[in-house]
XYZ file of C-alpha atoms in Angstrom:
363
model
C 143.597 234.544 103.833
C 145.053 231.374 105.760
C 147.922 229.685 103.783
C 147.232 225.725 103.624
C 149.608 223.301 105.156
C 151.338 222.774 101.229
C 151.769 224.587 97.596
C 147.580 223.069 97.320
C 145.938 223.427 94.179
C 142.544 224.767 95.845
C 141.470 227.906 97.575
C 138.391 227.988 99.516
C 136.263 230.869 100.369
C 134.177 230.851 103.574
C 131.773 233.946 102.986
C 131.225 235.419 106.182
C 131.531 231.692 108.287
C 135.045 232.846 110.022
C 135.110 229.387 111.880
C 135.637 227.044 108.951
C 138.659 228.928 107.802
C 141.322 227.418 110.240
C 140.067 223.752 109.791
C 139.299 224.346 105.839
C 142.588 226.058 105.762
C 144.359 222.317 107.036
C 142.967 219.794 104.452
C 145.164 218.013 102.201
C 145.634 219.939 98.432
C 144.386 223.525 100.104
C 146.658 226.217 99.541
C 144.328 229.059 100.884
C 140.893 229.809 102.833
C 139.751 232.768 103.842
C 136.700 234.853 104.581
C 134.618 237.526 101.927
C 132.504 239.924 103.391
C 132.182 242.632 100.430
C 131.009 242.870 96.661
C 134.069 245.204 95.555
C 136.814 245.574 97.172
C 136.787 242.140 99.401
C 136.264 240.628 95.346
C 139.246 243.004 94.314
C 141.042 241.319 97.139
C 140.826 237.906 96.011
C 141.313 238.733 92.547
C 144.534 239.739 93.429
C 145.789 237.429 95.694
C 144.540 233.961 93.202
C 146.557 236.127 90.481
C 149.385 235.695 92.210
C 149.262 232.040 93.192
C 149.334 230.231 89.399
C 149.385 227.018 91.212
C 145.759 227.242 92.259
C 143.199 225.714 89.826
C 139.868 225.586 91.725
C 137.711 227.229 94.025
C 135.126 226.215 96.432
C 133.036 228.988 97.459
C 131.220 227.820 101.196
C 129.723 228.872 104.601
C 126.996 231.625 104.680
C 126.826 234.331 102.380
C 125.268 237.624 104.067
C 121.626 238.342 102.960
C 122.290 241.823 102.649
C 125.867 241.993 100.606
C 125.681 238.829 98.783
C 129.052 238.593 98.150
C 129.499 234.962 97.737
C 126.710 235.282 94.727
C 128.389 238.062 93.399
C 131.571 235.798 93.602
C 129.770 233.401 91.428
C 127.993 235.871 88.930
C 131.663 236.888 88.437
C 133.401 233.472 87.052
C 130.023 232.666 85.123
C 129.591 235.837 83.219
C 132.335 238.158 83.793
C 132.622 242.186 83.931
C 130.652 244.505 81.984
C 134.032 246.524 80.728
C 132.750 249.867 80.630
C 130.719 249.949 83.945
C 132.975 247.570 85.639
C 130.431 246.235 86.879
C 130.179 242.230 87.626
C 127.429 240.935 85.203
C 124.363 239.348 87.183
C 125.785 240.115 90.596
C 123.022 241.052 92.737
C 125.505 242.217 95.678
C 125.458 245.560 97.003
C 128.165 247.808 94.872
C 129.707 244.680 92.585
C 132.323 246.804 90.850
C 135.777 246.216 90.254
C 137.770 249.444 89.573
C 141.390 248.939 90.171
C 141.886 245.143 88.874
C 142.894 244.789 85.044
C 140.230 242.785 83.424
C 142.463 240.539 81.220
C 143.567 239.230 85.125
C 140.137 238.466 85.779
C 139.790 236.609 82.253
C 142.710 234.210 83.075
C 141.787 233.793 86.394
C 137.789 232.727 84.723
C 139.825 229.806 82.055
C 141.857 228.643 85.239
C 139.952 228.020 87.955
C 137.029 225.330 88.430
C 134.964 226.944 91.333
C 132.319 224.752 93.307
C 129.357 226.280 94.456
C 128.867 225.163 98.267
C 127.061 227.801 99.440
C 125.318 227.382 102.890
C 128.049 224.273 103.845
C 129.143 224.798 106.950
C 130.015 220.986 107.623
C 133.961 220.572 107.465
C 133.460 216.589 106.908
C 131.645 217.450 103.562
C 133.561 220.295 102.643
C 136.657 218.135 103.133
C 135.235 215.631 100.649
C 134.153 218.590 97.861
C 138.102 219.920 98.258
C 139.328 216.273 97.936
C 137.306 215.574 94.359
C 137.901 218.925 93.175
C 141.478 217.870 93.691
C 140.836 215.012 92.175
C 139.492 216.548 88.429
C 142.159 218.901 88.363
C 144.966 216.648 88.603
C 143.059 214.734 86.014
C 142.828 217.941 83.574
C 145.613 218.817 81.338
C 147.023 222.137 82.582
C 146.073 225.625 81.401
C 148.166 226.864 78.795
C 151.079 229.184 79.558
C 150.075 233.082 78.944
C 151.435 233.688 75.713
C 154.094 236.564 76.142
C 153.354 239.967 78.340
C 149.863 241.071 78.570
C 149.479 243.965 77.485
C 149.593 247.088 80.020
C 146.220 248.149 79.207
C 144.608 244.667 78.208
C 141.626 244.880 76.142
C 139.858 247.231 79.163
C 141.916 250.227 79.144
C 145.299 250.984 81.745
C 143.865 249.876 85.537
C 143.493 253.018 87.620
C 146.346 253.653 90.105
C 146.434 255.562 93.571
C 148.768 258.105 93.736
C 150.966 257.932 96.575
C 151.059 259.994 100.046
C 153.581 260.335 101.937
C 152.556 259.944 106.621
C 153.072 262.412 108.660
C 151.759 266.372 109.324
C 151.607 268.663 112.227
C 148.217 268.305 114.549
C 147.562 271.522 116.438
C 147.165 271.329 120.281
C 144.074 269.348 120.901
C 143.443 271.975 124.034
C 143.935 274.715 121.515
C 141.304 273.312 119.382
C 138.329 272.330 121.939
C 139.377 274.697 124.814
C 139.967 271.878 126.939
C 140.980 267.832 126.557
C 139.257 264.822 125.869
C 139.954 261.782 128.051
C 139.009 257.991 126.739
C 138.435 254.842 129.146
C 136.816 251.561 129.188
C 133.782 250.674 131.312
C 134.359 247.184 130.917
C 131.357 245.557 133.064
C 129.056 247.604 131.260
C 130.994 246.889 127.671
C 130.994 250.347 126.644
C 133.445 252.547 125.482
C 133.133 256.138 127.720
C 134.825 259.144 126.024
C 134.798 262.686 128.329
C 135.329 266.155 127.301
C 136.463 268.493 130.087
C 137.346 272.511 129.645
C 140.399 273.480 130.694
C 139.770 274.271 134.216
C 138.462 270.677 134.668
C 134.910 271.512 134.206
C 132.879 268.609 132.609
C 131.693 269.068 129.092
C 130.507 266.664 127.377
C 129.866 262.452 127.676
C 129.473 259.854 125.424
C 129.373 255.677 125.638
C 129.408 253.679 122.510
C 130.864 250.292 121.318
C 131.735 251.383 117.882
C 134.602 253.483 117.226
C 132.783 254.950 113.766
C 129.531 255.596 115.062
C 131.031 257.251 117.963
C 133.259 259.986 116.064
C 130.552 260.736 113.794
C 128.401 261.514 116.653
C 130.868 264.120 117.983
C 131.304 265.580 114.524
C 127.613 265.893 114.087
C 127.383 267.508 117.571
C 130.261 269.980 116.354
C 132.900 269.143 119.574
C 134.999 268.068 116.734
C 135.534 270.652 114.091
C 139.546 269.923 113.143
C 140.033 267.633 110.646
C 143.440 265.932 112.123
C 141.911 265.805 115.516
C 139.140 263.840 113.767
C 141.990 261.213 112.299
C 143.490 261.095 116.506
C 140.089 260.683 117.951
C 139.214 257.662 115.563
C 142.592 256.194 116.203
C 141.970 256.490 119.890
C 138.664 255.232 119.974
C 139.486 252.550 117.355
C 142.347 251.536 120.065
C 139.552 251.521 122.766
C 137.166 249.481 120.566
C 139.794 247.138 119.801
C 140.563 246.760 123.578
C 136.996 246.243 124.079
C 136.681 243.650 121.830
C 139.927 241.236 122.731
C 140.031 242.025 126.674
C 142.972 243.745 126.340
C 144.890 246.649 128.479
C 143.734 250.182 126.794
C 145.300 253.506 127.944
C 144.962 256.411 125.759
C 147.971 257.440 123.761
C 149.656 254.210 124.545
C 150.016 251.557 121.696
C 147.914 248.365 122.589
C 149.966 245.528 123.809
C 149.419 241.621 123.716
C 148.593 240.263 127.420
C 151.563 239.768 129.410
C 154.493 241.757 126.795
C 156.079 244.366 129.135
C 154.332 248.235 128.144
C 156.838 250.624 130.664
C 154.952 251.744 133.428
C 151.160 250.661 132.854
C 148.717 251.175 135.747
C 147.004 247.895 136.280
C 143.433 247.482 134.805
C 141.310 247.751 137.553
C 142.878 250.811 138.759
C 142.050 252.978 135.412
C 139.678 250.724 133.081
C 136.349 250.038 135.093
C 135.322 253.617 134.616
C 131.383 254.071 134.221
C 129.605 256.402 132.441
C 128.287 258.744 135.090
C 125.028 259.016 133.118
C 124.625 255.192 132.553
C 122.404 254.747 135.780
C 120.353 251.473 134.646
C 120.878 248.610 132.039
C 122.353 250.746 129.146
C 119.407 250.417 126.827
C 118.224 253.356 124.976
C 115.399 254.911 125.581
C 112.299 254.493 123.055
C 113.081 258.248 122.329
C 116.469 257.515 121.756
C 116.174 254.833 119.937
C 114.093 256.482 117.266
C 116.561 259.336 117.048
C 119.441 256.593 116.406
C 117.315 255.212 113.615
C 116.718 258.824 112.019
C 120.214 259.441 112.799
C 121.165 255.901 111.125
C 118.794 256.830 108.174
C 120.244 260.255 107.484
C 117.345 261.902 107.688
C 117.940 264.302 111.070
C 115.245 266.681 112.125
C 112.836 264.400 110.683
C 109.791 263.027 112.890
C 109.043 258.942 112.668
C 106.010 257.973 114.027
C 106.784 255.054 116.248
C 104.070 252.803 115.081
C 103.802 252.860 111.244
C 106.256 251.074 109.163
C 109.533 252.628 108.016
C 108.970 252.386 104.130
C 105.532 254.141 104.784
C 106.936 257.097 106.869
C 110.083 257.657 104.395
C 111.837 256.515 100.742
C 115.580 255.904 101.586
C 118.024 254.106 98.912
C 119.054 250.249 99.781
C 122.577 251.731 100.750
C 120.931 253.740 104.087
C 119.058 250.469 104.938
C 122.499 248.881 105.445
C 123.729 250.946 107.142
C 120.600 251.168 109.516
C 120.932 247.426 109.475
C 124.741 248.124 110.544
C 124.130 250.757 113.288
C 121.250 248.226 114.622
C 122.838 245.212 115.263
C 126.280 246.629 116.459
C 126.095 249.582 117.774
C 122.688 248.851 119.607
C 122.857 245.220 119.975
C 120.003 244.100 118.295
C 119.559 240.330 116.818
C 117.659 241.300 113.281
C 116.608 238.084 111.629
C 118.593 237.748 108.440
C 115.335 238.284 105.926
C 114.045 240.789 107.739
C 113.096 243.908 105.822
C 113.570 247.390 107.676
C 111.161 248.500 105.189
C 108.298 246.710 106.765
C 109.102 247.634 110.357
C 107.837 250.469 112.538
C 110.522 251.823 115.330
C 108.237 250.651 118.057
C 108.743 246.921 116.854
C 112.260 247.507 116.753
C 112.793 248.786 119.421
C 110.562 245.589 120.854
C 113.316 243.205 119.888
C 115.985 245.069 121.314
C 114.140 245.603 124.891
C 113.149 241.429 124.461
């Protein structure tokens, strides 16, 4: 969340339109704006953070909500009707996952009698959202104020004590990666070809294994399904590493493995300069990067969690197999970021064979 220029009596969400935050985020009478990109725990989020600021008395809710997470109409479902107290579960919310666990529910009751929230979905115009914040503003200066909660609510509210996390302390011992893999892994940036390039090597130098990716998830999960990774805290340092490398990817900034990242121009010690150790290509990456139509159709089985299963390329994924909504997403995930394609928002995976996939990513 962005603070507003003032104390503000509105927040505003955005939804997944990142853009509008800064300039929402500067109108006269907002005291926050910020993004929500999840059912749960983004919704927990905000929850949490309105609790806190009594001041605020509406909400406009604005920008694009995501077809697939519906968020911003699980946002609304949630001031309308409220939580179902035994399943936690937001009432009407057709978002994926719409339950809040670790937010008392008597906090989300006072939050429902104090705020007016504005349904702007699919705004994106800062001129008109500007003039929705500025009569919003306008009714709740009008309004008398909310009463003052009457004494200390009650530890457990009328929805039982909200669960806690129990506490962990950092730190452990990490065996000798060499130990581990009989050899070392080394991590670099091929920066023309926007790929991160991760190399295992034996320890007399002999290559192993290679693998390019641009997601630091997708990329650790393929070494633990391969088995190179079979050590649980050299799991944890590998996704650091590569989350470092993604990271770098992603902001053009200096990466060197086992160094922290550092803003452009702050003095790092003795850094190598980026064109002697970053443009590193994947040995194997001899034409444009794209997948082949084989690969490609293992991804999606991969993406599907259905390995050692055969897709035919031209029948229709919902024909071929029965997968819950939750590996969709996360097909639709591993699709458009880790492979670059451009799905159409309403698209359904359901109705799509791998060959016409594949089509729009080769387009």
């Amino acid at each position: 969340m962005v603070n507003g220029p003032g104390r503000g009596e509105v927040a505003v969400c955005t939804l997944s339109s990142r853009d509008l935050v800064e300039p929402l985020s500067m109108l006269p009478g907002v005291a926050l704006a910020g993004t929500l990109m999840t059912a749960n725990l983004g919704i927990e989020e905000l929850v949490r953070t309105l609790a806190r600021r009594p001041a605020i008395r509406g909400l406009v809710v604005c920008g694009r909500d995501s077809p697939r997470f519906l968020a911003g109409q699980s946002l609304l479902a949630l001031f309308r009707h409220g939580v179902d107290p035994e399943l936690r579960r937001i009432v009407g919310a057709a978002g994926h996952l719409p339950l809040l666990r670790s937010v008392p529910l008597h906090e989300v009751e006072r939050l429902r009698s104090r705020l007016e929230v504005v349904d702007a979905r699919g705004e994106g115009d800062s001129a008109v959202l500007g003039e929705i914040v500025r009569q919003l503003r306008g009714r709740i200066r009008a309004a008398p104020p909310p009463p003052a909660p009457s004494g200390r609510a009650r530890a457990d509210g009328a929805d039982g004590p909200a669960p806690r996390f129990r506490r962990l302390r950092a730190g452990g011992r990490r065996v000798g990666l060499s130990q581990v893999l009989e050899g070392f892994v080394v991590i670099s940036l091929d920066r023309r070809a926007r790929r991160i390039v991760l190399r295992h090597y034996d320890n007399a130098l002999n290559p192993r294994h290679e693998m390019t990716g641009v997601r630091a998830e997708s990329m650790l999960l393929g070494l633990l399904q391969a088995g190179v990774i079979t050590d649980a805290s050299h799991a944890g340092y590998l996704g650091g590493e590569l989350t470092k490398a993604e990271t770098a990817l992603r902001l053009g900034l200096p990466y060197v493995q086992d160094v922290p990242l550092r803003a452009p121009g702050r003095p790092g010690g003795t850094v190598p300069p980026v064109h002697e150790r970053e443009e590193n290509p994947a040995v194997t990456d001899e034409s444009t990067g794209l997948p082949s139509m084989t690969e490609f159709v293992t991804a999606v089985v991969t993406g599907l969690g259905l390995e050692d299963t055969d897709l035919a390329p031209d029948v229709p994924l919902g024909t071929q197999v029965s997968v819950e909504s939750v590996r969709m997403i996360e097909l639709a995930i591993l699709l458009e970021e880790e492979l670059g394609l451009d799905l159409p928002p309403d698209l359904d995976l359901r109705t799509c064979s791998p060959q016409e996939l594949y089509g729009i990513l080769t387009a």
